[in-house]
mmCIF file of C-alpha atoms and ligand atoms in Angstrom:
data_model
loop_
_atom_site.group_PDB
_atom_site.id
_atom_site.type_symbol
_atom_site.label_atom_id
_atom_site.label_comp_id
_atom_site.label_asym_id
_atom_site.label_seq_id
_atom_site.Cartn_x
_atom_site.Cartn_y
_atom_site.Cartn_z
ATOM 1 C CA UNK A 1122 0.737 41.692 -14.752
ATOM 2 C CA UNK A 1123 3.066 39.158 -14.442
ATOM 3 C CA UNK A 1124 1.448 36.038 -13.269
ATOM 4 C CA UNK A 1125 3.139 34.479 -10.347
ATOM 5 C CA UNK A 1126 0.418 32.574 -8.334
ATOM 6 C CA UNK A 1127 1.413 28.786 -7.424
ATOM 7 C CA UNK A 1128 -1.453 26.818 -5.549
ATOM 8 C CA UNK A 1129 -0.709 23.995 -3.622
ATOM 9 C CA UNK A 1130 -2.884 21.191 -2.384
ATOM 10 C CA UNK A 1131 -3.060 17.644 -0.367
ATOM 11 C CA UNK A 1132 -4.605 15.006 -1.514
ATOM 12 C CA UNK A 1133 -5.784 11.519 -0.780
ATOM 13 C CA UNK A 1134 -5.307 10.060 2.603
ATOM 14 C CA UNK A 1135 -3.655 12.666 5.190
ATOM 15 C CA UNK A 1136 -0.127 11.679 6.499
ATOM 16 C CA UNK A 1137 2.156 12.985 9.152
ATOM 17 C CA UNK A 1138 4.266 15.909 7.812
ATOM 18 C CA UNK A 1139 2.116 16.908 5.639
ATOM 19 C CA UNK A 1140 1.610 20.021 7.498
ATOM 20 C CA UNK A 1141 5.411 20.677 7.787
ATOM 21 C CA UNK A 1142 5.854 20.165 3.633
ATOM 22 C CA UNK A 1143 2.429 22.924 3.135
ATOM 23 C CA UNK A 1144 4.919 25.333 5.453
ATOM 24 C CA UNK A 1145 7.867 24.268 3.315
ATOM 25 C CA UNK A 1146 6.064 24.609 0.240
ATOM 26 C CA UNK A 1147 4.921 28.528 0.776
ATOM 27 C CA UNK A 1148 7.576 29.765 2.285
ATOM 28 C CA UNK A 1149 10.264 28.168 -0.418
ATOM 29 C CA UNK A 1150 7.858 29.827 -2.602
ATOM 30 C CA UNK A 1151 7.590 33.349 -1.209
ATOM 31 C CA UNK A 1152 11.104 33.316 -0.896
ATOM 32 C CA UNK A 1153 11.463 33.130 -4.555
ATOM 33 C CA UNK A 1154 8.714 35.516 -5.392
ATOM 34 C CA UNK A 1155 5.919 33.735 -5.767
ATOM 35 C CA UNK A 1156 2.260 34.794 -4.784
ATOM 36 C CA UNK A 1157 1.432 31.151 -3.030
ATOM 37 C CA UNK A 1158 -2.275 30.105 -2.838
ATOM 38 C CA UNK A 1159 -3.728 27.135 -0.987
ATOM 39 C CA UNK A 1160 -6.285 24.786 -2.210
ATOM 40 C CA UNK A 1161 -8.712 23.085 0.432
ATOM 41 C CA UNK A 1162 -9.722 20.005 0.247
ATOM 42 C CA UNK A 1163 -7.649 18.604 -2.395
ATOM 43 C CA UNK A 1164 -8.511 18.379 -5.931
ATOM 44 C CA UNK A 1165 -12.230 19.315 -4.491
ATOM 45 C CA UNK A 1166 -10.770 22.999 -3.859
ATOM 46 C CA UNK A 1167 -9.699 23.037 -7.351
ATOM 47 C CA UNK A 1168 -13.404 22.165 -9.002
ATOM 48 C CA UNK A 1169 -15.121 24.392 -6.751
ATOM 49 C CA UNK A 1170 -12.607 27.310 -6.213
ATOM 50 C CA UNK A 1171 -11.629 26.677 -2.436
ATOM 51 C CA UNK A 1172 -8.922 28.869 -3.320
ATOM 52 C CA UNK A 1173 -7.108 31.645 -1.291
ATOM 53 C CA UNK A 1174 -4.059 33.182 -0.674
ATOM 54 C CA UNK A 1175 -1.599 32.042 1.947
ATOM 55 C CA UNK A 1176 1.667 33.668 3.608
ATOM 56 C CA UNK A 1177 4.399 32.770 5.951
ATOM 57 C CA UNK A 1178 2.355 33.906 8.848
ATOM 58 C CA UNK A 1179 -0.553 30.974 7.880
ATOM 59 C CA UNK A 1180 1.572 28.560 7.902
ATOM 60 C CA UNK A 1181 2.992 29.330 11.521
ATOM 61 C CA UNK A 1182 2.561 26.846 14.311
ATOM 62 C CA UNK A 1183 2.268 24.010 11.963
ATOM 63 C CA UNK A 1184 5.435 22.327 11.509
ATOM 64 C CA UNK A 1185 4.817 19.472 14.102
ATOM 65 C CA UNK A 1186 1.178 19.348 13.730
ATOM 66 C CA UNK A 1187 -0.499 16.092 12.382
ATOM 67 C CA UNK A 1188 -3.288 15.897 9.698
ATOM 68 C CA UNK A 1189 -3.077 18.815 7.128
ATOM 69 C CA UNK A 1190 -4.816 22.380 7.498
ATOM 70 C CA UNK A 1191 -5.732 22.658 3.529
ATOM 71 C CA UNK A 1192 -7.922 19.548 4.684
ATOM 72 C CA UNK A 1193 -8.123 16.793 1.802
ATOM 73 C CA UNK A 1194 -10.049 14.296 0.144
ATOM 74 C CA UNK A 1195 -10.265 12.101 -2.543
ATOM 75 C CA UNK A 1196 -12.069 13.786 -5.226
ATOM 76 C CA UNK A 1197 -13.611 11.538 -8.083
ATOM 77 C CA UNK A 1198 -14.997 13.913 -10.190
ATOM 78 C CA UNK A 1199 -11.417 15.375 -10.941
ATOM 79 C CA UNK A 1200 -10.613 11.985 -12.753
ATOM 80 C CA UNK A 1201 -13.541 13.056 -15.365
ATOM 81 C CA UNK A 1202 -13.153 15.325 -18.389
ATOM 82 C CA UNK A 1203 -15.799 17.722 -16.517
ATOM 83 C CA UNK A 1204 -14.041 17.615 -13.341
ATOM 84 C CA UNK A 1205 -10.709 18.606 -15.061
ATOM 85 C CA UNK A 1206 -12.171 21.324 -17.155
ATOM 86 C CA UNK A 1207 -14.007 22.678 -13.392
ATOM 87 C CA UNK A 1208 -10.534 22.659 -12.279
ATOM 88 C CA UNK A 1209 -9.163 24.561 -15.341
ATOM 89 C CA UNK A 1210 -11.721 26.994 -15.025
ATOM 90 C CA UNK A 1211 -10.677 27.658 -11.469
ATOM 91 C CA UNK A 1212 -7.101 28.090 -12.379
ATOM 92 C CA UNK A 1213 -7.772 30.195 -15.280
ATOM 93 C CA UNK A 1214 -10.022 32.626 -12.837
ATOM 94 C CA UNK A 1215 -7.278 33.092 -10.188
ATOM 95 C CA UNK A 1216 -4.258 33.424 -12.370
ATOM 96 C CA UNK A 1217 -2.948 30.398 -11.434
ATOM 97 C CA UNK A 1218 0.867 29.462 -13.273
ATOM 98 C CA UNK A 1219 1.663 26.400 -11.504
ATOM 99 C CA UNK A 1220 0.420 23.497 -8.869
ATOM 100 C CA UNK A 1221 2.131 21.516 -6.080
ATOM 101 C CA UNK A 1222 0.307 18.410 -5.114
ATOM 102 C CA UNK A 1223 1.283 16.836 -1.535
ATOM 103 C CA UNK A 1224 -0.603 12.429 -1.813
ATOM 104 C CA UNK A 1225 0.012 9.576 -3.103
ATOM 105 C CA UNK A 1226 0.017 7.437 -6.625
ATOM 106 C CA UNK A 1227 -3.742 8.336 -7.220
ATOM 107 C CA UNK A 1228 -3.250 12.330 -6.522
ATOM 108 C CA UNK A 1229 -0.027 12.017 -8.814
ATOM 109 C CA UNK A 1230 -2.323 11.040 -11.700
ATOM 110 C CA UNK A 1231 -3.896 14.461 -11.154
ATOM 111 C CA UNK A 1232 -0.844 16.235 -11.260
ATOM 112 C CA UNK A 1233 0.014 14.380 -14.719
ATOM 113 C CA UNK A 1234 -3.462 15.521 -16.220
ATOM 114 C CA UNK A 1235 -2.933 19.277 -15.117
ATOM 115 C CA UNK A 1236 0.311 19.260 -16.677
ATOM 116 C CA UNK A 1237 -1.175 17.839 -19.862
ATOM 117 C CA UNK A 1238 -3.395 20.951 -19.905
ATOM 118 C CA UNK A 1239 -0.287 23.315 -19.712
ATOM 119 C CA UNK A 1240 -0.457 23.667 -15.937
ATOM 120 C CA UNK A 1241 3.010 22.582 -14.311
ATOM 121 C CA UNK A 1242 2.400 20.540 -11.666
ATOM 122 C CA UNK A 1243 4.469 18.740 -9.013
ATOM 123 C CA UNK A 1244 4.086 15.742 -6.844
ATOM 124 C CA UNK A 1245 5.474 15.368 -3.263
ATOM 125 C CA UNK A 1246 4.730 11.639 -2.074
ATOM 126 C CA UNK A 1247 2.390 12.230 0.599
ATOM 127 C CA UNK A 1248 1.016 8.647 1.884
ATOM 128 C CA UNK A 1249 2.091 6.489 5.170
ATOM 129 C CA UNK A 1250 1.705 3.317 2.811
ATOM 130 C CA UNK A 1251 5.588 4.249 1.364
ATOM 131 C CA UNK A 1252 3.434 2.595 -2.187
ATOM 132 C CA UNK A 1253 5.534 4.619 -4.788
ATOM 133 C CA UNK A 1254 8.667 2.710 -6.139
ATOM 134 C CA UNK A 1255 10.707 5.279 -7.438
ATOM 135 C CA UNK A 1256 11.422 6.935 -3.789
ATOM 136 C CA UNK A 1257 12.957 5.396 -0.981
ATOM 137 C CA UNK A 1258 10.798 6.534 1.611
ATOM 138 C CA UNK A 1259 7.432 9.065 1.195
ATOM 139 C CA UNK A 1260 6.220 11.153 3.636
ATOM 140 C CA UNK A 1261 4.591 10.009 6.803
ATOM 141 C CA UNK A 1262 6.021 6.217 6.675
ATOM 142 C CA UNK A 1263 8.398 7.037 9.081
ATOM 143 C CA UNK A 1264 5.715 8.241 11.610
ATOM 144 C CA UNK A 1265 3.511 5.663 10.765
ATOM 145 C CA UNK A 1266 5.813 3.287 11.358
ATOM 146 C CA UNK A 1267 6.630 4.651 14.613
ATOM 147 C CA UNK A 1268 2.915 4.621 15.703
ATOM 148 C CA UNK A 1269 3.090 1.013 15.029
ATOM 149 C CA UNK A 1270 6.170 0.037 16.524
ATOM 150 C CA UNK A 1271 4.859 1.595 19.883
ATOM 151 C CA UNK A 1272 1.700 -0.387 19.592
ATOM 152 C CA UNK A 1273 3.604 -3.582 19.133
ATOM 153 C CA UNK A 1274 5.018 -2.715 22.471
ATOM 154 C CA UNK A 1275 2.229 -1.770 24.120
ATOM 155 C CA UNK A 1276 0.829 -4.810 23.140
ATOM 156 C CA UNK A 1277 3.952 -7.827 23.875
ATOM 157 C CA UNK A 1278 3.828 -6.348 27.294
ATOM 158 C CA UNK A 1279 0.254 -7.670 27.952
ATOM 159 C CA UNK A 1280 0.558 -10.827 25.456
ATOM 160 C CA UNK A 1281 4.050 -11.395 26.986
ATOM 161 C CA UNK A 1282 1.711 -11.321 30.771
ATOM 162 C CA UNK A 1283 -0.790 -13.677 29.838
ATOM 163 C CA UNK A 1284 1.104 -15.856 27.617
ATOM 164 C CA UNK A 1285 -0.680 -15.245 24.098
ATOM 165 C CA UNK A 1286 -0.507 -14.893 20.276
ATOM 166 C CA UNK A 1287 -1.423 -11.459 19.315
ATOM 167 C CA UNK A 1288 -2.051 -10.477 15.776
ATOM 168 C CA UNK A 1289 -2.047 -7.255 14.563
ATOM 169 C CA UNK A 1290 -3.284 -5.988 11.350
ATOM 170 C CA UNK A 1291 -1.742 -2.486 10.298
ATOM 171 C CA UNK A 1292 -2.264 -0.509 7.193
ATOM 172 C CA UNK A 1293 -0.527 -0.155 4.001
ATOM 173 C CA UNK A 1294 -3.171 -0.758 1.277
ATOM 174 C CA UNK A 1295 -2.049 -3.023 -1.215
ATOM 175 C CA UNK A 1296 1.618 -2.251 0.325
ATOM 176 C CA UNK A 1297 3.666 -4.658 3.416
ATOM 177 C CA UNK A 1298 6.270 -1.854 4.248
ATOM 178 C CA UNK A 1299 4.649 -0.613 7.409
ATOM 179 C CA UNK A 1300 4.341 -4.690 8.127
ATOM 180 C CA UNK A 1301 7.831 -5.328 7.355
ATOM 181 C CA UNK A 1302 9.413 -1.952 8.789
ATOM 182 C CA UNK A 1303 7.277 -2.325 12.121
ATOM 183 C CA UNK A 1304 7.556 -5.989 12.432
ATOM 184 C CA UNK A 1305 11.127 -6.133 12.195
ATOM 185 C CA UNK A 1306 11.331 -3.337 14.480
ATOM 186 C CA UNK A 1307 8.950 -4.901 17.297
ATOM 187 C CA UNK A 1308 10.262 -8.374 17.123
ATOM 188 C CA UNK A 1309 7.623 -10.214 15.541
ATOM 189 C CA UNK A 1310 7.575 -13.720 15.130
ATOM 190 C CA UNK A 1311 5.764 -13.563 11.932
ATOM 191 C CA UNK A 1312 5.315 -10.708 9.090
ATOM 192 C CA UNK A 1313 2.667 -11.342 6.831
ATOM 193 C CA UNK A 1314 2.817 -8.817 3.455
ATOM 194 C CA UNK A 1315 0.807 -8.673 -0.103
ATOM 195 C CA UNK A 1316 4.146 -9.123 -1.719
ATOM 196 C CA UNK A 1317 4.971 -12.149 -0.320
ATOM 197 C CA UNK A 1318 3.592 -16.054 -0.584
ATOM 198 C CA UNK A 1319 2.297 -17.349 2.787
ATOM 199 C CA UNK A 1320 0.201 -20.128 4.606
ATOM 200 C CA UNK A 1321 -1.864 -20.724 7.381
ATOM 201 C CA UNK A 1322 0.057 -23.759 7.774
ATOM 202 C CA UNK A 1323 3.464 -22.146 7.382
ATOM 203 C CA UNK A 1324 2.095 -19.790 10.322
ATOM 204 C CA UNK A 1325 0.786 -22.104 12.552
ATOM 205 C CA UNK A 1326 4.211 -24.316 12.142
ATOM 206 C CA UNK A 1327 6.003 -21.206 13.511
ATOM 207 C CA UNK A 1328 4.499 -20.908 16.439
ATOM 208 C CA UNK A 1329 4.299 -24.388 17.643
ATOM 209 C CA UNK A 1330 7.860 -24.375 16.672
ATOM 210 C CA UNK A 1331 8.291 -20.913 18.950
ATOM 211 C CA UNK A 1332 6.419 -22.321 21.915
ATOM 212 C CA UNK A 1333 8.419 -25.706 21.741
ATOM 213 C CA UNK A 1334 11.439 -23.604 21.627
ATOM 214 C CA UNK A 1335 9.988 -21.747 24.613
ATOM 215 C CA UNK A 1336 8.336 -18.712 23.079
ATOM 216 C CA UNK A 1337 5.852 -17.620 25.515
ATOM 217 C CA UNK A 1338 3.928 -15.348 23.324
ATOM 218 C CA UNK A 1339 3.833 -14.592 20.111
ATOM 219 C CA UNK A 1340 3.427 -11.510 17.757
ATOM 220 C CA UNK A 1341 1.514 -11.792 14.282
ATOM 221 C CA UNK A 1342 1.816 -8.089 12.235
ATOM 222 C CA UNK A 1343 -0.457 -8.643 9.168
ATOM 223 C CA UNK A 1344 -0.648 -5.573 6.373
ATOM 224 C CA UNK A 1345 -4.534 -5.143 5.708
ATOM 225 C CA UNK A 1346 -3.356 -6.112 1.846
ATOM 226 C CA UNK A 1347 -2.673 -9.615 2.636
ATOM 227 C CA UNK A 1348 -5.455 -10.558 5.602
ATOM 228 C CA UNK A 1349 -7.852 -9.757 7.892
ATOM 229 C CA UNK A 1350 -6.343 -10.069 11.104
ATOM 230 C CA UNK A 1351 -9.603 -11.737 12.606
ATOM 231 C CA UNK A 1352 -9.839 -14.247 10.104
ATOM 232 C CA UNK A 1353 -6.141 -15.270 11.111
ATOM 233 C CA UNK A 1354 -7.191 -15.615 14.695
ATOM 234 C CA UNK A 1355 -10.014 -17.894 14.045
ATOM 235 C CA UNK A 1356 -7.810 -20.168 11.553
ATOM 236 C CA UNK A 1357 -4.915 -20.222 14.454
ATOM 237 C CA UNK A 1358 -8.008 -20.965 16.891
ATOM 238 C CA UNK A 1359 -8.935 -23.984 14.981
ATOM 239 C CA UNK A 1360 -5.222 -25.102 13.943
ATOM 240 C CA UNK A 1361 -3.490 -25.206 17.378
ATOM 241 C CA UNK A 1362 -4.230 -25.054 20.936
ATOM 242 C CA UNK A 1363 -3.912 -21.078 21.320
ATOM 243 C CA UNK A 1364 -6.439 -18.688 21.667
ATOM 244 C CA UNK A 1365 -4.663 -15.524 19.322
ATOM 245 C CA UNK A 1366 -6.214 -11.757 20.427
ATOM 246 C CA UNK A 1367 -6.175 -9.405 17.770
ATOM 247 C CA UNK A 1368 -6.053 -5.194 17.491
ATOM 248 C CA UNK A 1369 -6.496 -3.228 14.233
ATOM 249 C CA UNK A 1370 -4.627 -0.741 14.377
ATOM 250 C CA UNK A 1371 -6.762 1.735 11.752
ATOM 251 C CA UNK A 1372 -6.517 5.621 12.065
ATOM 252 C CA UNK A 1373 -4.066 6.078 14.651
ATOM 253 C CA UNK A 1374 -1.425 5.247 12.133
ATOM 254 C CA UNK A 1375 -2.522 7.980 10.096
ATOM 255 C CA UNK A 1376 -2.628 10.631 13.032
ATOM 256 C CA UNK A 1377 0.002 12.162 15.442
ATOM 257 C CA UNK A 1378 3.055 14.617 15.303
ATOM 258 C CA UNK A 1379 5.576 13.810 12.328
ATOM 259 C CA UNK A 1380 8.800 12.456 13.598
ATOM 260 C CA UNK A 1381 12.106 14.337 13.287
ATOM 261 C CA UNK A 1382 12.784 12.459 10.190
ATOM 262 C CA UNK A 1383 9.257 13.296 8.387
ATOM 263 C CA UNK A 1384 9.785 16.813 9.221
ATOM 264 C CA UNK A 1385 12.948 16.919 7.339
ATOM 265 C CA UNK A 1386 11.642 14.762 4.507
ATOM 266 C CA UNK A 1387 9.202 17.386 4.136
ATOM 267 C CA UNK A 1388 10.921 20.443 4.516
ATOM 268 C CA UNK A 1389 13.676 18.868 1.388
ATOM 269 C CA UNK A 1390 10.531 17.955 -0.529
ATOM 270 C CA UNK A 1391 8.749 21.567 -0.481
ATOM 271 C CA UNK A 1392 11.971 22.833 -0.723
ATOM 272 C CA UNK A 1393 12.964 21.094 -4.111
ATOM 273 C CA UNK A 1394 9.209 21.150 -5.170
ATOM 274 C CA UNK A 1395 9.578 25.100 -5.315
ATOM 275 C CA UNK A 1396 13.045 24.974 -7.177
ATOM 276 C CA UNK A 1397 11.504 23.374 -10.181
ATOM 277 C CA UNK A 1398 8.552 25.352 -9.799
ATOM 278 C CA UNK A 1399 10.726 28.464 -9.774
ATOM 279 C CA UNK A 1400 12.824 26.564 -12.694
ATOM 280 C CA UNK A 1401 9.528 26.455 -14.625
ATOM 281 C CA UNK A 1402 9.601 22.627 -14.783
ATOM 282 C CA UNK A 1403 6.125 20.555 -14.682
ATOM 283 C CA UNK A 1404 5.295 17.037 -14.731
ATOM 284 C CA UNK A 1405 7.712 15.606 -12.316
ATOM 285 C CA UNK A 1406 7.131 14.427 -8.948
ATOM 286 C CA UNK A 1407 10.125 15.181 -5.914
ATOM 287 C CA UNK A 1408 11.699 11.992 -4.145
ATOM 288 C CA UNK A 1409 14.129 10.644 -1.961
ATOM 289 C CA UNK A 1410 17.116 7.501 -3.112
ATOM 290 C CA UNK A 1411 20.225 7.021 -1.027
ATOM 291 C CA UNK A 1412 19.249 9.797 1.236
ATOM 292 C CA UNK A 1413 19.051 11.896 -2.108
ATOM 293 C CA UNK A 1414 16.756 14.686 -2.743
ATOM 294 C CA UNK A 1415 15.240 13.375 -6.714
ATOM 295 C CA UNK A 1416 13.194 14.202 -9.428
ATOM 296 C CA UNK A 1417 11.343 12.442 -12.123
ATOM 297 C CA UNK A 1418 8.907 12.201 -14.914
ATOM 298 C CA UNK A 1419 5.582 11.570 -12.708
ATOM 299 C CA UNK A 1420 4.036 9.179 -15.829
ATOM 300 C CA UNK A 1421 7.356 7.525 -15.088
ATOM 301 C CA UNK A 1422 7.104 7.474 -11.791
ATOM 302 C CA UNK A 1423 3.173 5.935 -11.510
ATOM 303 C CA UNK A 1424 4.215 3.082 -14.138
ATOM 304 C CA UNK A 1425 6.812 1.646 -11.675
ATOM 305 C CA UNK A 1426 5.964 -1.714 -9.965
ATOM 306 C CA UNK A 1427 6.493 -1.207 -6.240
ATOM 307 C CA UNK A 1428 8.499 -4.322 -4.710
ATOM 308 C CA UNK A 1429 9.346 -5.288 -1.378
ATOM 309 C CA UNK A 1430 12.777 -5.580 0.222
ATOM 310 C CA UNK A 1431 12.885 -8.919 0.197
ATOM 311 C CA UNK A 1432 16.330 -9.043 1.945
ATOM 312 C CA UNK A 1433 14.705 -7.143 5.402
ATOM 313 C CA UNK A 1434 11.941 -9.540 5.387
ATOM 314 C CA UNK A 1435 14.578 -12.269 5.361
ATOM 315 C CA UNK A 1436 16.745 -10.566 8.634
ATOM 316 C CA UNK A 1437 13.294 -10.006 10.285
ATOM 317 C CA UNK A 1438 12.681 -13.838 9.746
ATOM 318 C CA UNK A 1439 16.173 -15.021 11.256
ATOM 319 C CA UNK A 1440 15.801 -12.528 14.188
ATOM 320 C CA UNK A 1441 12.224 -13.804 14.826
ATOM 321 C CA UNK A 1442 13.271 -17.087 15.532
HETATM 322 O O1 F6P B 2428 -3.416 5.400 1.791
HETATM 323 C C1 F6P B 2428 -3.444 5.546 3.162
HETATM 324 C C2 F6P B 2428 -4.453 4.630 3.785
HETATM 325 O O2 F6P B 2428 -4.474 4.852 5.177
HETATM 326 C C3 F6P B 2428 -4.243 3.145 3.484
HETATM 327 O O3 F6P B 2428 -3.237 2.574 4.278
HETATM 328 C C4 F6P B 2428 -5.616 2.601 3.743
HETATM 329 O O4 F6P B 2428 -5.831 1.394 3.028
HETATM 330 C C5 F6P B 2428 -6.498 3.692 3.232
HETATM 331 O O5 F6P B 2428 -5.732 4.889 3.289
HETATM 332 C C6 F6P B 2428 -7.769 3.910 4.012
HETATM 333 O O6 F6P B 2428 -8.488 4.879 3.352
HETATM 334 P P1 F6P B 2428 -9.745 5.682 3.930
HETATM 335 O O7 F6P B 2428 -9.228 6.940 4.544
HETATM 336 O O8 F6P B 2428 -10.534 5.978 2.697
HETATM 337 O O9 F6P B 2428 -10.431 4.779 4.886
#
């Protein structure tokens, strides 16, 4: 019997639109024949055979839904020998040909290793921390940044009523782009990222400057990769004269329907995922550059050095002022 099965998981932390990629994902795949299986809890699924089959009927009802139904995780034992050969074994008993990963950088390492062992895997960036250099945007940044953006809002309206500094710390990992994205986006006075150099004194100076100018209140967005938002409130506190409130954001950013735009990120991704799938081509992970559907070599892909766009951190500091 021919073997046609192609499992696909998610991995790492969930993101928006991950749901509407699983849907992509099977039925791209049933419409070119495959037998499409779905892995729960990421690579954990794969170790312990949390395998089964899905159709287009599973995967009904989904497409705007948050989170992701296969469930995920980050799985350590899959980055040891044993862990792999758990997974092989799993693969090997259900007549599995092929492997679609939906995460980020760390569940694209998995993918790499799989296809090492002769199993063709693809990765669709799956992550709100848009981490990965090689692709514009991944899937779930847009929501995320959304999220963000209407928490910024929430929040000038009461720091714009009682005259404060607000500072608010947002996600990203070791990444700024929600900070930079949502920042520019809400009108913050200051954007504080991993990527780039800044100072307590540099920060303070730019308020003072905004309240002399006759700034009211103020708005701080810090990505968790570069400071703790409380510890910037009690440096402000002790610098200056204002009393700074702060909000981490956490797991909201992480939750919620997929915007329009995620959606159709993710449908393109599953959709080109399954072509090279159906092309019998491994190792590669699916992208998006200059509103591009891409592919390329995933050990490629890890190795790149994500940077910032310096040049929208520069228009987000003019308009700030
Ligand atoms: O990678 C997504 C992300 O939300 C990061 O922004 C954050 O640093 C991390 O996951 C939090 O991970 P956990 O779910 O393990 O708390």
């Amino acid at each position: 019997m021919e073997n046609k099965r192609i499992a696909v998981l998610t991995s790492g932390g969930d993101a928006p639109g991950m749901n509407a990629c699983i849907r992509s994902v099977v039925r791209h795949g049933i419409y070119y024949g495959f037998d499409m299986m779905g892995v729960e809890r990421g690579y954990n699924g794969l170790i312990n055979n949390g395998v089964f089959p899905m159709d287009n009927r599973s995967v009904g009802n989904i497409i705007n839904r948050g989170g992701t139904i296969l469930r995920t995780a980050r799985c350590l034992e899959f980055k040891t020998e044993e862990g792999l050969e758990k997974a092989m074994e799993t693969i090997r008993a259900n007549n599995i040909r092929g492997v679609v990963v939906i995460g980020g950088d760390g569940s694209f390492r998995g993918c790499r290793a799989l296809t090492e062992k002769g199993v063709p895997a693809i990765g669709i960036p799956g992550t709100i921390d848009n981490d990965l250099q090689y692709t514009d945007y991944t899937l779930g940044f847009d929501t995320a940044v959304n999220t963000v953006l209407e928490a910024i809002t929430k929040i000038r309206d009461t720091m714009a009523s009682h005259e404060r500094v607000s500072i608010i710390e947002v996600m990203g990992h070791r990444c700024g782009d929600i900070a930079l994205y949502a920042g520019l986006c809400g009108g913050a006075e200051y954007i504080i990222v991993p990527e780039i150099e800044w100072s307590f004194e540099e920060l303070c100076n730019k308020l003072e400057i905004g309240r002399k100018a006759g700034k009211t209140s103020s708005i701080v967005v810090v990505a968790e990769g570069a400071a703790k938002g409380a510890a910037l409130a009690e440096e402000i506190k002790k610098r200056t004269t204002m009393d700074p409130r702060t909000t981490v954001l956490g797991y909201i950013q992480r939750g919620g329907n997929p915007s329009a735009r995620d959606v159709l990120l993710a449908s393109r991704f599953g959709a080109h995922a399954m072509e090279l799938i159906r092309d019998g081509i491994g190792g590669r992970c699916v992208g998006i550059k200059n509103n591009q559907i891409i592919d390329m070599d995933i050990t490629e892909a890890c190795a790149m050095k994500k940077t910032i766009d310096k040049k929208l951190f520069d228009i987000a500091e003019i308009l700030s002022r």
